[in-house]
Amino acid sequence: NDWFSQIFPVLNPIAPYFTACITIDRFLSSCPDANLRRLSSRPQTAYIVIPIVILMTSIAYIHIPIRYTIIRSICQPVPGFYANFFPFFTTGYYFFAIILIIIFGLGTSYNIRSRRRRIQPLVNTNRVVERRRARGDAQLLIILFVHVICYAALALPFHITLMIAAIKPTLAVNIIFLFAQQITFVTLNLSQSISFYVFTLTAKMYRKELINLIRRVKDHYWH
């Protein structure tokens, strides 16, 4: 389907940018500045940010319907400069989100450590609350960094094959190379569906919530 082939490259980069937005939200919520923390605590912020991310990505890839064409029954960039430009563009755009995740993830870690040094709980109750909060923040950071590793490991091979094909066009008709590229395309798709497994396997609080959800469903339908 020509329409789907043109819209699909726009969908791939959206997932890491949503994860980057989560990282930025964690960074803002851990900032010592009260004004920045308020930005994170407003529920309506998500309703603004999500459409902006989708619109931004759509505008960034608006050239696809114009510069893509059907070649050998496959939707591909038009041969020439654009065919060489697109692999580097889409790789840079995708991994810019990964860089944002790393930067704001490290910033969040710094904010959390600074807050621990500043706050000296006066009673045991406060100490317990602070410990729970720190544990939750630590788990969220682990989730984010595991996301980075998974995104890089699963998406990087596909983008590498795109750049190799742009540098050496003769490989675009090599059967072995095309087979390898199809395998990397599968891993790229897997990178879009790892969130559930990252959340449940990395963070104990998500496993607890999943178990509670299963129990509630079981009690509601099979009690």
Coordinates of C-alpha atoms in Angstrom, one line a residue:
N1 CA 0.0 0.0 0.0
D2 CA 1.6 3.3 -1.2
W3 CA -0.1 5.4 1.5
F4 CA 1.0 3.1 4.3
S5 CA 4.5 2.9 3.1
Q6 CA 4.8 6.6 3.2
I7 CA 3.2 7.1 6.6
F8 CA 5.2 4.2 8.3
P9 CA 8.5 6.1 8.5
V10 CA 6.7 8.8 10.3
L11 CA 5.4 6.4 13.0
N12 CA 8.8 4.9 13.9
P13 CA 10.5 8.0 15.5
I14 CA 7.4 8.9 17.5
A15 CA 7.9 6.2 20.2
P16 CA 11.4 7.4 21.3
Y17 CA 10.2 11.0 21.3
F18 CA 7.4 10.1 23.7
T19 CA 9.9 8.4 25.9
A20 CA 12.0 11.5 25.7
C21 CA 9.0 13.6 26.8
I22 CA 8.6 11.2 29.8
T23 CA 12.3 11.8 30.7
I24 CA 11.9 15.6 30.4
D25 CA 8.8 15.3 32.7
R26 CA 10.8 13.4 35.3
F27 CA 13.6 16.0 35.0
L28 CA 11.1 18.9 35.6
S29 CA 9.4 17.1 38.5
S30 CA 12.8 16.6 40.2
C31 CA 14.0 20.2 39.7
P32 CA 14.6 22.4 42.8
D33 CA 12.8 25.3 40.9
A34 CA 9.1 25.3 41.9
N35 CA 8.1 26.9 38.6
L36 CA 9.6 24.0 36.6
R37 CA 8.0 21.4 38.9
R38 CA 4.6 23.0 38.3
L39 CA 5.0 22.5 34.6
S40 CA 5.4 18.7 35.3
S41 CA 2.4 18.6 37.7
R42 CA -0.2 20.1 35.3
P43 CA -2.3 17.3 33.7
Q44 CA -3.2 19.4 30.7
T45 CA 0.5 19.5 29.7
A46 CA 0.3 16.1 28.2
Y47 CA -2.6 17.1 26.0
I48 CA -0.5 19.9 24.6
V49 CA 2.9 18.0 24.3
I50 CA 1.5 14.8 22.6
P51 CA -0.1 16.7 19.6
I52 CA 3.1 18.8 19.3
V53 CA 5.3 15.8 19.1
I54 CA 3.1 14.2 16.4
L55 CA 2.9 17.5 14.5
M56 CA 6.6 18.1 14.7
T57 CA 7.4 14.6 13.4
S58 CA 4.8 14.9 10.6
I59 CA 6.4 18.2 9.5
A60 CA 9.9 16.8 9.7
Y61 CA 8.9 14.0 7.3
I62 CA 6.5 16.0 5.1
H63 CA 9.0 15.4 2.2
I64 CA 8.2 11.7 2.1
P65 CA 4.9 11.9 0.0
I66 CA 6.8 14.2 -2.5
R67 CA 10.1 12.4 -2.7
Y68 CA 9.1 8.7 -2.4
T69 CA 8.2 6.5 -5.3
I70 CA 7.5 2.8 -6.2
I71 CA 10.7 1.0 -7.4
R72 CA 10.5 -2.7 -8.0
S73 CA 7.2 -2.9 -6.1
I74 CA 8.8 -1.2 -3.1
C75 CA 8.2 2.3 -1.8
Q76 CA 11.7 3.9 -1.8
P77 CA 13.3 7.4 -1.9
V78 CA 13.7 8.9 -5.4
P79 CA 17.2 8.0 -6.7
G80 CA 19.7 10.8 -6.5
F81 CA 20.6 13.2 -3.8
Y82 CA 17.4 12.5 -1.8
A83 CA 18.1 8.8 -1.7
N84 CA 21.5 9.6 -0.1
F85 CA 20.1 12.3 2.2
F86 CA 17.1 10.4 3.7
P87 CA 19.0 7.6 5.5
F88 CA 21.2 10.1 7.3
F89 CA 18.2 12.4 8.1
T90 CA 16.0 9.7 9.5
T91 CA 18.9 8.2 11.5
G92 CA 19.8 11.6 13.0
Y93 CA 16.2 12.4 13.8
Y94 CA 15.6 9.1 15.5
F95 CA 18.7 9.1 17.6
F96 CA 18.3 12.8 18.6
A97 CA 15.5 11.5 20.8
I98 CA 17.9 9.0 22.3
I99 CA 20.3 11.8 23.1
L100 CA 17.5 13.7 24.8
I101 CA 16.6 10.7 26.9
I102 CA 20.3 10.3 28.0
I103 CA 20.7 14.1 28.8
F104 CA 17.5 14.5 30.8
G105 CA 17.9 11.1 32.4
L106 CA 21.3 12.1 33.7
G107 CA 19.9 15.5 34.7
T108 CA 17.1 13.7 36.6
S109 CA 19.6 11.5 38.4
Y110 CA 21.6 14.6 39.4
N111 CA 18.5 16.4 40.7
I112 CA 17.5 13.3 42.8
R113 CA 20.9 13.0 44.4
S114 CA 21.0 16.8 45.1
R115 CA 17.6 16.6 46.7
R116 CA 18.7 13.7 48.9
R117 CA 21.6 15.8 50.2
R118 CA 19.4 18.8 50.8
I119 CA 16.6 17.1 52.6
Q120 CA 17.3 15.8 56.1
P121 CA 14.2 14.0 57.4
L122 CA 13.3 15.0 60.9
V123 CA 11.1 12.0 61.8
N124 CA 11.1 8.4 60.8
T125 CA 7.8 8.8 58.8
N126 CA 9.4 11.4 56.6
R127 CA 12.4 9.2 56.2
V128 CA 10.2 6.3 55.0
V129 CA 8.3 8.5 52.6
E130 CA 11.6 9.9 51.2
R131 CA 13.0 6.4 50.8
R132 CA 9.9 5.2 48.9
R133 CA 10.1 8.3 46.6
A134 CA 13.8 7.8 46.0
R135 CA 13.1 4.1 45.2
G136 CA 10.4 5.0 42.7
D137 CA 12.6 7.6 41.0
A138 CA 15.4 5.1 40.8
Q139 CA 13.1 2.6 39.2
L140 CA 11.9 5.1 36.6
L141 CA 15.5 6.0 35.8
I142 CA 16.3 2.3 35.3
I143 CA 13.3 2.0 32.9
L144 CA 14.4 5.0 30.9
F145 CA 18.0 3.8 30.5
V146 CA 16.8 0.2 29.6
H147 CA 14.6 1.9 27.0
V148 CA 17.7 3.7 25.6
I149 CA 19.6 0.4 25.3
C150 CA 16.7 -1.4 23.7
Y151 CA 16.0 1.4 21.2
A152 CA 19.7 1.6 20.2
A153 CA 20.2 -2.2 20.0
L154 CA 17.0 -2.8 18.0
A155 CA 16.8 0.3 15.8
L156 CA 20.5 1.0 15.1
P157 CA 21.0 -2.0 12.8
F158 CA 18.2 -0.9 10.4
H159 CA 19.5 2.6 10.2
I160 CA 23.1 1.4 9.6
T161 CA 21.8 -0.7 6.7
L162 CA 20.1 2.4 5.3
M163 CA 23.3 4.4 5.4
I164 CA 25.4 1.6 4.0
A165 CA 22.9 1.3 1.0
A166 CA 23.1 5.1 0.5
I167 CA 27.0 5.0 0.5
K168 CA 27.2 1.9 -1.7
P169 CA 24.0 1.7 -3.9
T170 CA 25.1 -1.6 -5.5
L171 CA 24.2 -3.4 -2.3
A172 CA 20.6 -2.4 -2.7
V173 CA 20.2 -5.2 -5.3
N174 CA 22.3 -7.7 -3.4
I175 CA 20.0 -10.6 -2.1
I176 CA 22.1 -11.3 1.0
F177 CA 22.1 -7.6 1.9
L178 CA 18.4 -7.2 1.3
F179 CA 17.7 -10.3 3.5
A180 CA 19.8 -8.8 6.3
Q181 CA 18.0 -5.5 5.9
Q182 CA 14.6 -7.2 6.2
I183 CA 15.8 -8.8 9.5
T184 CA 16.8 -5.4 10.8
F185 CA 13.4 -4.1 9.8
V186 CA 11.9 -6.7 12.1
T187 CA 14.1 -5.6 15.0
L188 CA 13.1 -2.0 14.2
N189 CA 9.4 -3.0 14.6
L190 CA 10.2 -4.8 17.8
S191 CA 11.7 -1.6 19.2
Q192 CA 8.2 0.0 19.0
S193 CA 6.6 -2.8 21.1
I194 CA 9.0 -3.2 24.0
S195 CA 7.5 -0.7 26.5
F196 CA 5.3 -3.3 28.2
Y197 CA 8.2 -5.7 28.7
V198 CA 10.6 -3.0 29.8
F199 CA 8.1 -1.7 32.4
T200 CA 7.2 -5.1 33.8
L201 CA 10.6 -6.7 33.8
T202 CA 12.5 -3.7 35.0
A203 CA 10.4 -2.1 37.7
K204 CA 8.8 -3.9 40.7
M205 CA 6.0 -1.3 41.0
Y206 CA 4.8 -2.0 37.5
R207 CA 4.8 -5.8 38.2
K208 CA 2.7 -5.2 41.3
E209 CA 0.3 -3.0 39.3
L210 CA 0.0 -5.7 36.6
I211 CA -0.6 -8.4 39.2
N212 CA -3.3 -6.2 40.9
L213 CA -4.9 -5.6 37.5
I214 CA -5.0 -9.3 36.7
R215 CA -6.5 -10.0 40.2
R216 CA -9.2 -7.3 39.7
V217 CA -10.2 -8.7 36.3
K218 CA -10.2 -12.2 37.7
D219 CA -12.4 -11.2 40.7
H220 CA -14.7 -9.3 38.5
Y221 CA -15.3 -11.9 35.8
W222 CA -14.5 -15.2 37.4
H223 CA -15.4 -14.7 41.1

